[in-house]
Amino acid sequence: PGGHVKKVYIAAYHQSKFGKLFDMTVPQIVANTVNETCAEIGADPAAIDVGSVGATCNFSLNEQGLLSGLMAMVPGLGAKPMEAVENACASGGQAVLSVIAKLQMGLGDVGMAVGFEKMRNDEGKMDGALIGKVLGYFSHPDEREGKVYIFPHLFAEVMRDYMAAHGATEREFAEISSREYANSSHNPYAQMQKIEVSVDEATIPEGRNRYIVEGLPLKTYDCSQITDGYAGLIIATEEGLAKLGVSKADCVEIAGWGQATDPLLKEGREILKPAGAFAAMNAAYEIAGASPDDVNVAEIHDCFTVMGAIGTEVIGKAGYGEGAKYWADGKADAKGECGINTSGGLIAKGHPIGATGLAMIGWCAWQLQGKVPDALQVPDAKMAATFNIGGPICASVCTVLKQA
């Protein structure tokens, strides 16, 4: 937190349904995100002054760089300050912060953040071995040796450590997964639709729910999805809202934000109490002039169920070591103490990596505006927190949202 901070608002949010984009090309995905987000408020893309786009596997899976140049292909966006950002699975959140930074610097009044991922082929199928390999690039080389699927393996170790430190059980983590599948079945944008997963099914290792790494507690239902999808946000200052002709009453304020990065190597740091994550979240609360007690809506980065537990602690809704129990006690339900991942989370809504950080913010904005399906709507939603991570709890992007 520095000196004077301009207030910034979400003027529009748009996302694709998460799941499969089939033969939509990367240039088409970027253009569609910009055009469809602008269409939400009837804005001309030429009204956008600055932009940022985030994706994670664009080189490794799509053979495409310089994504900002694809944004500039949209008529009206040429010759403007735009950049592509990459911060592993926090790329989407980073794109939002990039836009906010440009607005704070006075480079413009209206900004567009885009996030996407195209992880499946044109038939909608995935190459699991290839995806596991290219996601592994976001770990430290010293921690890849002897691991078939690098990130599931690293987070299986985190899950083991969490259980050992806090006495949490596999069943408590299954509660997180089961509740998220239940949420996603009500979210029309979610990848996993009409799939019921009972707590028993998510707990017992049989059928498709198998242990991923021998000797470690992580199972199939503890993992997020392989997902295509895109999301866009138009973020504006008060002057920008006036230019767009959008009333502040129709917006949500991004009241606080924070970003921090821990060392990439997982070993040798306090992974269950990640310093960067708490620093980023606390910075967001400080700028917002808010505390966890003010928040009753949140979207957190549950790439694996253990992150649902740790994330609940990072946003300050549960004490250290009490995150898994918070879920098992029903406190994270839409009608509970704080509706967390009412979208279905990464576990069931899906995890189109570059879009994930934007989608967390967009869904929280919808919650604050009373726009989500009744079964998922948090009663009297007043303030929201988001927590987006990249790598082995390495990069963290956090925001606090409130009604404008």
mmCIF file of C-alpha atoms in Angstrom:
data_model
loop_
_atom_site.group_PDB
_atom_site.id
_atom_site.type_symbol
_atom_site.label_atom_id
_atom_site.label_comp_id
_atom_site.label_asym_id
_atom_site.label_seq_id
_atom_site.Cartn_x
_atom_site.Cartn_y
_atom_site.Cartn_z
ATOM 1 C CA PRO A 1 0.000 0.000 0.000
ATOM 2 C CA GLY A 2 1.384 3.354 -1.086
ATOM 3 C CA GLY A 3 -0.023 6.833 -1.405
ATOM 4 C CA HIS A 4 -3.225 7.887 -3.107
ATOM 5 C CA VAL A 5 -5.118 4.979 -4.663
ATOM 6 C CA LYS A 6 -7.750 5.614 -7.318
ATOM 7 C CA LYS A 7 -10.932 3.636 -6.845
ATOM 8 C CA VAL A 8 -11.440 1.007 -9.535
ATOM 9 C CA TYR A 9 -14.625 -0.804 -10.496
ATOM 10 C CA ILE A 10 -15.715 -3.871 -12.430
ATOM 11 C CA ALA A 11 -17.823 -2.436 -15.251
ATOM 12 C CA ALA A 12 -18.354 -5.795 -16.991
ATOM 13 C CA TYR A 13 -17.589 -9.494 -16.602
ATOM 14 C CA HIS A 14 -18.041 -12.243 -19.157
ATOM 15 C CA GLN A 15 -16.928 -15.851 -19.385
ATOM 16 C CA SER A 16 -17.391 -18.844 -21.607
ATOM 17 C CA LYS A 17 -18.850 -22.035 -20.255
ATOM 18 C CA PHE A 18 -15.862 -23.930 -18.878
ATOM 19 C CA GLY A 19 -15.014 -27.317 -20.376
ATOM 20 C CA LYS A 20 -14.219 -27.631 -24.074
ATOM 21 C CA LEU A 21 -13.690 -24.981 -26.754
ATOM 22 C CA PHE A 22 -13.169 -27.603 -29.489
ATOM 23 C CA ASP A 23 -11.748 -25.990 -32.663
ATOM 24 C CA MET A 24 -11.779 -22.366 -31.458
ATOM 25 C CA THR A 25 -8.294 -21.002 -32.208
ATOM 26 C CA VAL A 26 -6.245 -18.848 -29.822
ATOM 27 C CA PRO A 27 -6.727 -15.687 -31.953
ATOM 28 C CA GLN A 28 -10.481 -16.385 -31.941
ATOM 29 C CA ILE A 29 -10.500 -16.984 -28.167
ATOM 30 C CA VAL A 30 -8.795 -13.631 -27.460
ATOM 31 C CA ALA A 31 -11.066 -11.733 -29.869
ATOM 32 C CA ASN A 32 -14.202 -13.431 -28.514
ATOM 33 C CA THR A 33 -13.254 -12.574 -24.936
ATOM 34 C CA VAL A 34 -12.798 -8.894 -25.763
ATOM 35 C CA ASN A 35 -15.899 -8.569 -27.951
ATOM 36 C CA GLU A 36 -18.250 -10.580 -25.738
ATOM 37 C CA THR A 37 -17.134 -8.763 -22.569
ATOM 38 C CA CYS A 38 -17.665 -5.387 -24.262
ATOM 39 C CA ALA A 39 -21.084 -6.552 -25.461
ATOM 40 C CA GLU A 40 -22.184 -7.124 -21.839
ATOM 41 C CA ILE A 41 -22.426 -3.329 -21.433
ATOM 42 C CA GLY A 42 -22.782 -2.314 -25.091
ATOM 43 C CA ALA A 43 -19.285 -0.822 -25.131
ATOM 44 C CA ASP A 44 -17.150 -0.298 -28.220
ATOM 45 C CA PRO A 45 -13.724 -1.972 -27.783
ATOM 46 C CA ALA A 46 -12.269 1.412 -28.814
ATOM 47 C CA ALA A 47 -13.361 2.683 -25.373
ATOM 48 C CA ILE A 48 -10.657 0.499 -23.784
ATOM 49 C CA ASP A 49 -7.446 2.416 -23.011
ATOM 50 C CA VAL A 50 -5.193 -0.315 -21.594
ATOM 51 C CA GLY A 51 -5.137 -4.100 -21.519
ATOM 52 C CA SER A 52 -3.505 -7.240 -20.239
ATOM 53 C CA VAL A 53 -3.908 -10.898 -21.160
ATOM 54 C CA GLY A 54 -2.901 -13.927 -19.119
ATOM 55 C CA ALA A 55 -2.418 -17.558 -20.142
ATOM 56 C CA THR A 56 -0.123 -20.334 -18.982
ATOM 57 C CA CYS A 57 0.211 -23.046 -21.641
ATOM 58 C CA ASN A 58 0.061 -20.819 -24.712
ATOM 59 C CA PHE A 59 3.657 -21.666 -25.700
ATOM 60 C CA SER A 60 3.738 -25.297 -24.604
ATOM 61 C CA LEU A 61 0.288 -26.405 -25.830
ATOM 62 C CA ASN A 62 -0.758 -23.741 -28.369
ATOM 63 C CA GLU A 63 2.608 -22.654 -29.857
ATOM 64 C CA GLN A 64 1.542 -19.020 -29.517
ATOM 65 C CA GLY A 65 3.255 -16.061 -27.880
ATOM 66 C CA LEU A 66 2.738 -12.287 -27.962
ATOM 67 C CA LEU A 67 -0.889 -12.600 -26.889
ATOM 68 C CA SER A 68 -1.171 -8.827 -26.430
ATOM 69 C CA GLY A 69 -0.733 -8.529 -30.187
ATOM 70 C CA LEU A 70 -3.787 -10.724 -30.606
ATOM 71 C CA MET A 71 -5.741 -8.323 -28.371
ATOM 72 C CA ALA A 72 -4.545 -5.470 -30.592
ATOM 73 C CA MET A 73 -6.110 -7.268 -33.583
ATOM 74 C CA VAL A 74 -9.555 -6.297 -32.260
ATOM 75 C CA PRO A 75 -10.553 -3.088 -34.073
ATOM 76 C CA GLY A 76 -10.082 -0.158 -31.706
ATOM 77 C CA LEU A 77 -7.390 -1.820 -29.568
ATOM 78 C CA GLY A 78 -4.357 -1.154 -31.745
ATOM 79 C CA ALA A 79 -1.537 1.155 -30.613
ATOM 80 C CA LYS A 80 -2.529 1.024 -26.933
ATOM 81 C CA PRO A 81 -0.577 -0.014 -23.787
ATOM 82 C CA MET A 82 -1.138 -3.766 -23.506
ATOM 83 C CA GLU A 83 0.926 -6.695 -22.325
ATOM 84 C CA ALA A 84 0.783 -10.430 -21.834
ATOM 85 C CA VAL A 85 1.503 -11.732 -18.330
ATOM 86 C CA GLU A 86 2.423 -15.175 -17.040
ATOM 87 C CA ASN A 87 2.475 -16.150 -13.380
ATOM 88 C CA ALA A 88 1.639 -19.849 -13.700
ATOM 89 C CA CYS A 89 -1.895 -20.532 -12.448
ATOM 90 C CA ALA A 90 -2.063 -16.961 -11.076
ATOM 91 C CA SER A 91 -1.755 -15.509 -14.609
ATOM 92 C CA GLY A 92 -5.409 -14.438 -14.677
ATOM 93 C CA GLY A 93 -5.175 -12.603 -11.379
ATOM 94 C CA GLN A 94 -1.912 -11.063 -12.557
ATOM 95 C CA ALA A 95 -3.637 -9.745 -15.711
ATOM 96 C CA VAL A 96 -6.205 -8.011 -13.494
ATOM 97 C CA LEU A 97 -3.446 -6.458 -11.346
ATOM 98 C CA SER A 98 -1.613 -5.386 -14.504
ATOM 99 C CA VAL A 99 -4.698 -3.487 -15.655
ATOM 100 C CA ILE A 100 -5.242 -1.932 -12.215
ATOM 101 C CA ALA A 101 -1.585 -0.818 -12.160
ATOM 102 C CA LYS A 102 -1.967 0.877 -15.556
ATOM 103 C CA LEU A 103 -5.083 2.683 -14.340
ATOM 104 C CA GLN A 104 -3.292 3.776 -11.155
ATOM 105 C CA MET A 105 -0.384 5.062 -13.283
ATOM 106 C CA GLY A 106 -2.763 7.252 -15.249
ATOM 107 C CA LEU A 107 -2.281 5.446 -18.576
ATOM 108 C CA GLY A 108 -6.039 5.373 -19.081
ATOM 109 C CA ASP A 109 -9.447 5.217 -17.429
ATOM 110 C CA VAL A 110 -10.801 1.947 -18.877
ATOM 111 C CA GLY A 111 -8.932 -1.352 -18.922
ATOM 112 C CA MET A 112 -9.584 -4.864 -20.204
ATOM 113 C CA ALA A 113 -8.196 -7.995 -18.544
ATOM 114 C CA VAL A 114 -8.390 -11.247 -20.513
ATOM 115 C CA GLY A 115 -7.549 -14.744 -19.322
ATOM 116 C CA PHE A 116 -7.888 -18.051 -21.143
ATOM 117 C CA GLU A 117 -6.584 -21.562 -21.552
ATOM 118 C CA LYS A 118 -6.911 -24.019 -24.420
ATOM 119 C CA MET A 119 -5.761 -27.326 -22.918
ATOM 120 C CA ARG A 120 -7.767 -29.797 -25.018
ATOM 121 C CA ASN A 121 -7.559 -30.536 -28.725
ATOM 122 C CA ASP A 122 -10.096 -29.644 -31.410
ATOM 123 C CA GLU A 123 -12.130 -32.767 -30.554
ATOM 124 C CA GLY A 124 -12.175 -31.755 -26.892
ATOM 125 C CA LYS A 125 -9.813 -34.568 -25.864
ATOM 126 C CA MET A 126 -6.800 -34.099 -23.620
ATOM 127 C CA ASP A 127 -3.292 -35.560 -23.649
ATOM 128 C CA GLY A 128 -2.842 -36.144 -19.928
ATOM 129 C CA ALA A 129 0.855 -37.037 -20.123
ATOM 130 C CA LEU A 130 1.682 -33.930 -22.163
ATOM 131 C CA ILE A 131 -0.377 -31.641 -19.906
ATOM 132 C CA GLY A 132 1.289 -33.097 -16.807
ATOM 133 C CA LYS A 133 4.691 -32.491 -18.376
ATOM 134 C CA VAL A 134 4.112 -28.869 -19.459
ATOM 135 C CA LEU A 135 2.515 -27.910 -16.138
ATOM 136 C CA GLY A 136 5.620 -29.373 -14.493
ATOM 137 C CA TYR A 137 7.635 -26.537 -16.062
ATOM 138 C CA PHE A 138 6.177 -24.315 -13.325
ATOM 139 C CA SER A 139 8.025 -26.215 -10.584
ATOM 140 C CA HIS A 140 11.691 -26.031 -9.597
ATOM 141 C CA PRO A 141 13.875 -28.438 -11.621
ATOM 142 C CA ASP A 142 15.204 -29.965 -8.389
ATOM 143 C CA GLU A 143 11.673 -31.068 -7.424
ATOM 144 C CA ARG A 144 10.753 -32.829 -10.687
ATOM 145 C CA GLU A 145 13.011 -35.864 -10.363
ATOM 146 C CA GLY A 146 11.170 -39.163 -9.945
ATOM 147 C CA LYS A 147 7.680 -37.675 -10.234
ATOM 148 C CA VAL A 148 5.357 -38.830 -13.007
ATOM 149 C CA TYR A 149 2.748 -36.088 -12.504
ATOM 150 C CA ILE A 150 4.706 -33.288 -10.878
ATOM 151 C CA PHE A 151 2.003 -31.028 -9.446
ATOM 152 C CA PRO A 152 -0.334 -33.747 -8.172
ATOM 153 C CA HIS A 153 2.744 -35.266 -6.524
ATOM 154 C CA LEU A 154 3.844 -31.965 -4.919
ATOM 155 C CA PHE A 155 0.346 -31.253 -3.603
ATOM 156 C CA ALA A 156 -0.078 -34.841 -2.423
ATOM 157 C CA GLU A 157 2.953 -34.108 -0.233
ATOM 158 C CA VAL A 158 1.320 -30.882 0.986
ATOM 159 C CA MET A 159 -1.848 -32.870 1.772
ATOM 160 C CA ARG A 160 0.172 -35.472 3.708
ATOM 161 C CA ASP A 161 1.921 -32.691 5.647
ATOM 162 C CA TYR A 162 -1.379 -30.928 6.410
ATOM 163 C CA MET A 163 -2.906 -34.174 7.728
ATOM 164 C CA ALA A 164 0.166 -34.871 9.866
ATOM 165 C CA ALA A 165 0.336 -31.348 11.271
ATOM 166 C CA HIS A 166 -3.365 -30.810 11.927
ATOM 167 C CA GLY A 167 -4.922 -34.248 12.326
ATOM 168 C CA ALA A 168 -7.142 -33.689 9.278
ATOM 169 C CA THR A 169 -8.618 -36.742 7.590
ATOM 170 C CA GLU A 170 -9.104 -37.828 3.988
ATOM 171 C CA ARG A 171 -12.835 -37.668 4.674
ATOM 172 C CA GLU A 172 -12.628 -33.952 5.545
ATOM 173 C CA PHE A 173 -10.952 -33.292 2.189
ATOM 174 C CA ALA A 174 -13.659 -35.401 0.531
ATOM 175 C CA GLU A 175 -16.221 -33.036 2.086
ATOM 176 C CA ILE A 176 -14.623 -30.171 0.124
ATOM 177 C CA SER A 177 -14.815 -32.078 -3.156
ATOM 178 C CA SER A 178 -18.361 -33.351 -2.617
ATOM 179 C CA ARG A 179 -19.665 -29.874 -1.747
ATOM 180 C CA GLU A 180 -18.001 -28.329 -4.780
ATOM 181 C CA TYR A 181 -19.509 -30.876 -7.164
ATOM 182 C CA ALA A 182 -22.882 -30.084 -5.609
ATOM 183 C CA ASN A 183 -22.306 -26.361 -6.221
ATOM 184 C CA SER A 184 -21.142 -26.802 -9.810
ATOM 185 C CA SER A 185 -24.311 -28.676 -10.764
ATOM 186 C CA HIS A 186 -26.200 -25.390 -10.182
ATOM 187 C CA ASN A 187 -23.662 -23.251 -12.078
ATOM 188 C CA PRO A 188 -24.484 -23.184 -15.818
ATOM 189 C CA TYR A 189 -20.904 -22.080 -16.604
ATOM 190 C CA ALA A 190 -19.287 -25.040 -14.806
ATOM 191 C CA GLN A 191 -17.511 -27.933 -16.485
ATOM 192 C CA MET A 192 -18.903 -30.647 -14.202
ATOM 193 C CA GLN A 193 -22.681 -30.690 -14.593
ATOM 194 C CA LYS A 194 -25.188 -33.044 -12.973
ATOM 195 C CA ILE A 195 -22.430 -35.154 -11.441
ATOM 196 C CA GLU A 196 -23.159 -36.075 -7.844
ATOM 197 C CA VAL A 197 -20.169 -37.086 -5.755
ATOM 198 C CA SER A 198 -21.052 -38.222 -2.240
ATOM 199 C CA VAL A 199 -18.591 -37.802 0.612
ATOM 200 C CA ASP A 200 -18.208 -41.601 0.680
ATOM 201 C CA GLU A 201 -17.435 -41.712 -3.058
ATOM 202 C CA ALA A 202 -14.816 -38.992 -2.668
ATOM 203 C CA THR A 203 -13.312 -40.721 0.378
ATOM 204 C CA ILE A 204 -13.143 -44.357 -0.716
ATOM 205 C CA PRO A 205 -10.396 -45.273 -3.219
ATOM 206 C CA GLU A 206 -12.356 -47.342 -5.726
ATOM 207 C CA GLY A 207 -13.623 -47.005 -9.285
ATOM 208 C CA ARG A 208 -12.373 -43.788 -10.856
ATOM 209 C CA ASN A 209 -11.352 -42.398 -7.447
ATOM 210 C CA ARG A 210 -7.849 -43.814 -7.124
ATOM 211 C CA TYR A 211 -4.713 -42.732 -5.296
ATOM 212 C CA ILE A 212 -2.601 -40.655 -7.698
ATOM 213 C CA VAL A 213 0.766 -41.338 -6.059
ATOM 214 C CA GLU A 214 1.451 -44.525 -4.125
ATOM 215 C CA GLY A 215 1.810 -43.889 -0.414
ATOM 216 C CA LEU A 216 0.298 -40.377 -0.540
ATOM 217 C CA PRO A 217 -3.332 -39.441 0.294
ATOM 218 C CA LEU A 218 -4.320 -37.518 -2.873
ATOM 219 C CA LYS A 219 -7.090 -39.150 -4.925
ATOM 220 C CA THR A 220 -8.823 -38.361 -8.217
ATOM 221 C CA TYR A 221 -11.674 -36.407 -6.609
ATOM 222 C CA ASP A 222 -9.108 -34.251 -4.749
ATOM 223 C CA CYS A 223 -7.944 -32.844 -8.110
ATOM 224 C CA SER A 224 -9.182 -30.000 -10.306
ATOM 225 C CA GLN A 225 -10.156 -30.408 -13.959
ATOM 226 C CA ILE A 226 -8.362 -30.090 -17.299
ATOM 227 C CA THR A 227 -10.335 -27.268 -18.827
ATOM 228 C CA ASP A 228 -10.713 -24.945 -21.802
ATOM 229 C CA GLY A 229 -12.274 -21.571 -21.145
ATOM 230 C CA TYR A 230 -11.955 -17.818 -21.251
ATOM 231 C CA ALA A 231 -12.978 -14.831 -19.130
ATOM 232 C CA GLY A 232 -12.843 -11.058 -19.454
ATOM 233 C CA LEU A 233 -13.189 -8.092 -17.104
ATOM 234 C CA ILE A 234 -13.602 -4.419 -17.934
ATOM 235 C CA ILE A 235 -12.131 -2.423 -15.060
ATOM 236 C CA ALA A 236 -12.577 1.333 -14.870
ATOM 237 C CA THR A 237 -11.918 4.367 -12.703
ATOM 238 C CA GLU A 238 -14.816 6.693 -11.852
ATOM 239 C CA GLU A 239 -13.901 8.749 -14.951
ATOM 240 C CA GLY A 240 -13.882 5.548 -16.970
ATOM 241 C CA LEU A 241 -17.367 4.600 -15.804
ATOM 242 C CA ALA A 242 -18.616 8.007 -16.927
ATOM 243 C CA LYS A 243 -17.024 7.500 -20.369
ATOM 244 C CA LEU A 244 -18.633 4.060 -20.639
ATOM 245 C CA GLY A 245 -21.995 5.390 -19.501
ATOM 246 C CA VAL A 246 -22.115 2.769 -16.754
ATOM 247 C CA SER A 247 -23.669 3.654 -13.403
ATOM 248 C CA LYS A 248 -21.561 2.981 -10.312
ATOM 249 C CA ALA A 249 -24.641 1.334 -8.794
ATOM 250 C CA ASP A 250 -24.327 -1.392 -11.459
ATOM 251 C CA CYS A 251 -20.692 -2.084 -10.559
ATOM 252 C CA VAL A 252 -18.612 -3.819 -7.937
ATOM 253 C CA GLU A 253 -15.567 -2.072 -6.503
ATOM 254 C CA ILE A 254 -12.204 -3.835 -6.448
ATOM 255 C CA ALA A 255 -11.508 -2.327 -3.043
ATOM 256 C CA GLY A 256 -8.178 -4.021 -2.378
ATOM 257 C CA TRP A 257 -5.525 -6.116 -4.079
ATOM 258 C CA GLY A 258 -2.209 -7.731 -3.268
ATOM 259 C CA GLN A 259 0.449 -9.827 -4.935
ATOM 260 C CA ALA A 260 3.455 -11.677 -3.541
ATOM 261 C CA THR A 261 5.725 -14.481 -4.653
ATOM 262 C CA ASP A 262 7.524 -17.048 -2.522
ATOM 263 C CA PRO A 263 10.614 -19.044 -3.586
ATOM 264 C CA LEU A 264 9.768 -21.606 -6.275
ATOM 265 C CA LEU A 265 11.337 -24.493 -4.373
ATOM 266 C CA LYS A 266 8.690 -26.028 -2.095
ATOM 267 C CA GLU A 267 11.192 -27.608 0.297
ATOM 268 C CA GLY A 268 12.671 -25.467 3.025
ATOM 269 C CA ARG A 269 9.780 -23.069 3.554
ATOM 270 C CA GLU A 270 6.655 -23.191 5.676
ATOM 271 C CA ILE A 271 4.362 -24.518 2.962
ATOM 272 C CA LEU A 272 1.326 -24.904 5.259
ATOM 273 C CA LYS A 273 1.593 -21.212 6.181
ATOM 274 C CA PRO A 274 2.795 -19.704 2.892
ATOM 275 C CA ALA A 275 4.286 -16.280 3.642
ATOM 276 C CA GLY A 276 3.552 -14.806 0.202
ATOM 277 C CA ALA A 277 -0.084 -15.853 0.273
ATOM 278 C CA PHE A 278 -0.704 -14.210 3.640
ATOM 279 C CA ALA A 279 1.277 -11.109 2.598
ATOM 280 C CA ALA A 280 -0.810 -10.694 -0.573
ATOM 281 C CA MET A 281 -4.118 -11.254 1.211
ATOM 282 C CA ASN A 282 -3.237 -8.927 4.063
ATOM 283 C CA ALA A 283 -2.173 -6.214 1.597
ATOM 284 C CA ALA A 284 -5.555 -6.525 -0.144
ATOM 285 C CA TYR A 285 -7.408 -6.227 3.168
ATOM 286 C CA GLU A 286 -5.262 -3.215 4.125
ATOM 287 C CA ILE A 287 -5.964 -1.290 0.895
ATOM 288 C CA ALA A 288 -9.674 -2.136 1.256
ATOM 289 C CA GLY A 289 -9.719 -1.031 4.889
ATOM 290 C CA ALA A 290 -11.376 -4.356 5.642
ATOM 291 C CA SER A 291 -10.852 -7.522 7.650
ATOM 292 C CA PRO A 292 -11.847 -11.178 7.208
ATOM 293 C CA ASP A 293 -14.863 -10.551 9.475
ATOM 294 C CA ASP A 294 -16.332 -8.288 6.768
ATOM 295 C CA VAL A 295 -16.214 -11.042 4.125
ATOM 296 C CA ASN A 296 -19.025 -13.542 3.535
ATOM 297 C CA VAL A 297 -18.210 -14.552 -0.074
ATOM 298 C CA ALA A 298 -14.929 -16.003 -1.368
ATOM 299 C CA GLU A 299 -13.418 -17.850 -4.296
ATOM 300 C CA ILE A 300 -10.134 -19.611 -3.554
ATOM 301 C CA HIS A 301 -7.637 -21.612 -5.578
ATOM 302 C CA ASP A 302 -8.503 -25.243 -4.845
ATOM 303 C CA CYS A 303 -6.327 -26.829 -7.548
ATOM 304 C CA PHE A 304 -6.392 -29.699 -5.028
ATOM 305 C CA THR A 305 -8.667 -30.076 -1.988
ATOM 306 C CA VAL A 306 -5.824 -29.319 0.430
ATOM 307 C CA MET A 307 -5.696 -25.832 -1.112
ATOM 308 C CA GLY A 308 -9.386 -25.432 -0.309
ATOM 309 C CA ALA A 309 -8.376 -25.928 3.315
ATOM 310 C CA ILE A 310 -5.261 -23.747 3.244
ATOM 311 C CA GLY A 311 -7.038 -21.074 1.186
ATOM 312 C CA THR A 312 -9.784 -20.799 3.803
ATOM 313 C CA GLU A 313 -7.042 -20.055 6.333
ATOM 314 C CA VAL A 314 -5.290 -17.550 4.036
ATOM 315 C CA ILE A 315 -8.458 -15.460 3.567
ATOM 316 C CA GLY A 316 -8.818 -15.450 7.355
ATOM 317 C CA LYS A 317 -12.103 -17.361 7.701
ATOM 318 C CA ALA A 318 -10.470 -20.293 9.526
ATOM 319 C CA GLY A 319 -7.543 -20.356 11.922
ATOM 320 C CA TYR A 320 -4.282 -22.156 11.161
ATOM 321 C CA GLY A 321 -4.988 -25.853 10.665
ATOM 322 C CA GLU A 322 -8.769 -25.398 10.843
ATOM 323 C CA GLY A 323 -9.552 -24.916 7.134
ATOM 324 C CA ALA A 324 -10.542 -28.510 6.358
ATOM 325 C CA LYS A 325 -12.832 -28.633 9.394
ATOM 326 C CA TYR A 326 -14.456 -25.340 8.321
ATOM 327 C CA TRP A 327 -15.671 -27.090 5.162
ATOM 328 C CA ALA A 328 -16.631 -30.331 6.876
ATOM 329 C CA ASP A 329 -18.731 -28.309 9.354
ATOM 330 C CA GLY A 330 -20.689 -26.750 6.464
ATOM 331 C CA LYS A 331 -19.461 -23.220 7.178
ATOM 332 C CA ALA A 332 -18.288 -22.755 3.556
ATOM 333 C CA ASP A 333 -21.714 -23.580 2.083
ATOM 334 C CA ALA A 334 -23.622 -20.889 0.196
ATOM 335 C CA LYS A 335 -25.984 -20.544 3.149
ATOM 336 C CA GLY A 336 -23.205 -21.033 5.725
ATOM 337 C CA GLU A 337 -20.951 -18.556 7.478
ATOM 338 C CA CYS A 338 -19.043 -17.607 4.305
ATOM 339 C CA GLY A 339 -19.958 -18.966 0.878
ATOM 340 C CA ILE A 340 -16.632 -20.260 -0.451
ATOM 341 C CA ASN A 341 -16.283 -21.571 -4.021
ATOM 342 C CA THR A 342 -20.034 -21.493 -4.568
ATOM 343 C CA SER A 343 -19.112 -21.583 -8.276
ATOM 344 C CA GLY A 344 -17.874 -25.164 -7.852
ATOM 345 C CA GLY A 345 -14.257 -24.056 -7.563
ATOM 346 C CA LEU A 346 -11.405 -25.385 -9.665
ATOM 347 C CA ILE A 347 -12.413 -28.884 -8.560
ATOM 348 C CA ALA A 348 -15.780 -28.851 -10.340
ATOM 349 C CA LYS A 349 -16.332 -25.533 -12.108
ATOM 350 C CA GLY A 350 -13.041 -26.262 -13.875
ATOM 351 C CA HIS A 351 -9.555 -24.777 -14.134
ATOM 352 C CA PRO A 352 -8.834 -23.126 -17.509
ATOM 353 C CA ILE A 353 -5.595 -21.885 -16.012
ATOM 354 C CA GLY A 354 -5.260 -18.361 -17.388
ATOM 355 C CA ALA A 355 -8.977 -17.690 -16.927
ATOM 356 C CA THR A 356 -9.167 -18.965 -13.344
ATOM 357 C CA GLY A 357 -8.066 -15.796 -11.538
ATOM 358 C CA LEU A 358 -10.506 -13.666 -13.521
ATOM 359 C CA ALA A 359 -13.354 -16.121 -13.039
ATOM 360 C CA MET A 360 -12.916 -16.025 -9.253
ATOM 361 C CA ILE A 361 -13.283 -12.234 -9.307
ATOM 362 C CA GLY A 362 -16.155 -12.315 -11.798
ATOM 363 C CA TRP A 363 -18.155 -14.886 -9.832
ATOM 364 C CA CYS A 364 -17.640 -12.923 -6.597
ATOM 365 C CA ALA A 365 -18.875 -9.790 -8.383
ATOM 366 C CA TRP A 366 -21.976 -11.689 -9.494
ATOM 367 C CA GLN A 367 -22.500 -12.838 -5.895
ATOM 368 C CA LEU A 368 -22.317 -9.256 -4.618
ATOM 369 C CA GLN A 369 -24.813 -8.219 -7.312
ATOM 370 C CA GLY A 370 -27.217 -11.075 -6.509
ATOM 371 C CA LYS A 371 -26.820 -12.545 -9.998
ATOM 372 C CA VAL A 372 -26.002 -16.199 -9.271
ATOM 373 C CA PRO A 373 -28.541 -19.060 -9.198
ATOM 374 C CA ASP A 374 -30.674 -19.087 -6.037
ATOM 375 C CA ALA A 375 -29.197 -22.316 -4.674
ATOM 376 C CA LEU A 376 -25.718 -20.742 -4.790
ATOM 377 C CA GLN A 377 -26.586 -17.177 -3.813
ATOM 378 C CA VAL A 378 -25.056 -16.083 -0.517
ATOM 379 C CA PRO A 379 -27.720 -14.247 1.500
ATOM 380 C CA ASP A 380 -26.815 -10.578 2.054
ATOM 381 C CA ALA A 381 -23.508 -10.891 0.179
ATOM 382 C CA LYS A 382 -21.583 -7.829 1.272
ATOM 383 C CA MET A 383 -17.858 -8.234 0.706
ATOM 384 C CA ALA A 384 -15.770 -10.866 -1.105
ATOM 385 C CA ALA A 385 -12.178 -12.130 -1.066
ATOM 386 C CA THR A 386 -10.332 -13.971 -3.834
ATOM 387 C CA PHE A 387 -7.103 -15.974 -3.558
ATOM 388 C CA ASN A 388 -5.396 -17.139 -6.787
ATOM 389 C CA ILE A 389 -2.086 -19.058 -6.697
ATOM 390 C CA GLY A 390 0.544 -20.214 -9.144
ATOM 391 C CA GLY A 391 2.989 -23.079 -8.767
ATOM 392 C CA PRO A 392 3.636 -24.908 -5.477
ATOM 393 C CA ILE A 393 1.895 -22.148 -3.455
ATOM 394 C CA CYS A 394 4.496 -19.809 -4.944
ATOM 395 C CA ALA A 395 2.782 -16.844 -6.677
ATOM 396 C CA SER A 396 -0.256 -15.352 -4.949
ATOM 397 C CA VAL A 397 -2.769 -12.768 -6.198
ATOM 398 C CA CYS A 398 -5.529 -11.639 -3.839
ATOM 399 C CA THR A 399 -8.398 -9.183 -4.101
ATOM 400 C CA VAL A 400 -11.168 -7.788 -1.906
ATOM 401 C CA LEU A 401 -14.423 -6.748 -3.595
ATOM 402 C CA LYS A 402 -17.345 -4.758 -2.260
ATOM 403 C CA GLN A 403 -20.602 -3.319 -3.543
ATOM 404 C CA ALA A 404 -19.966 0.043 -5.191
#
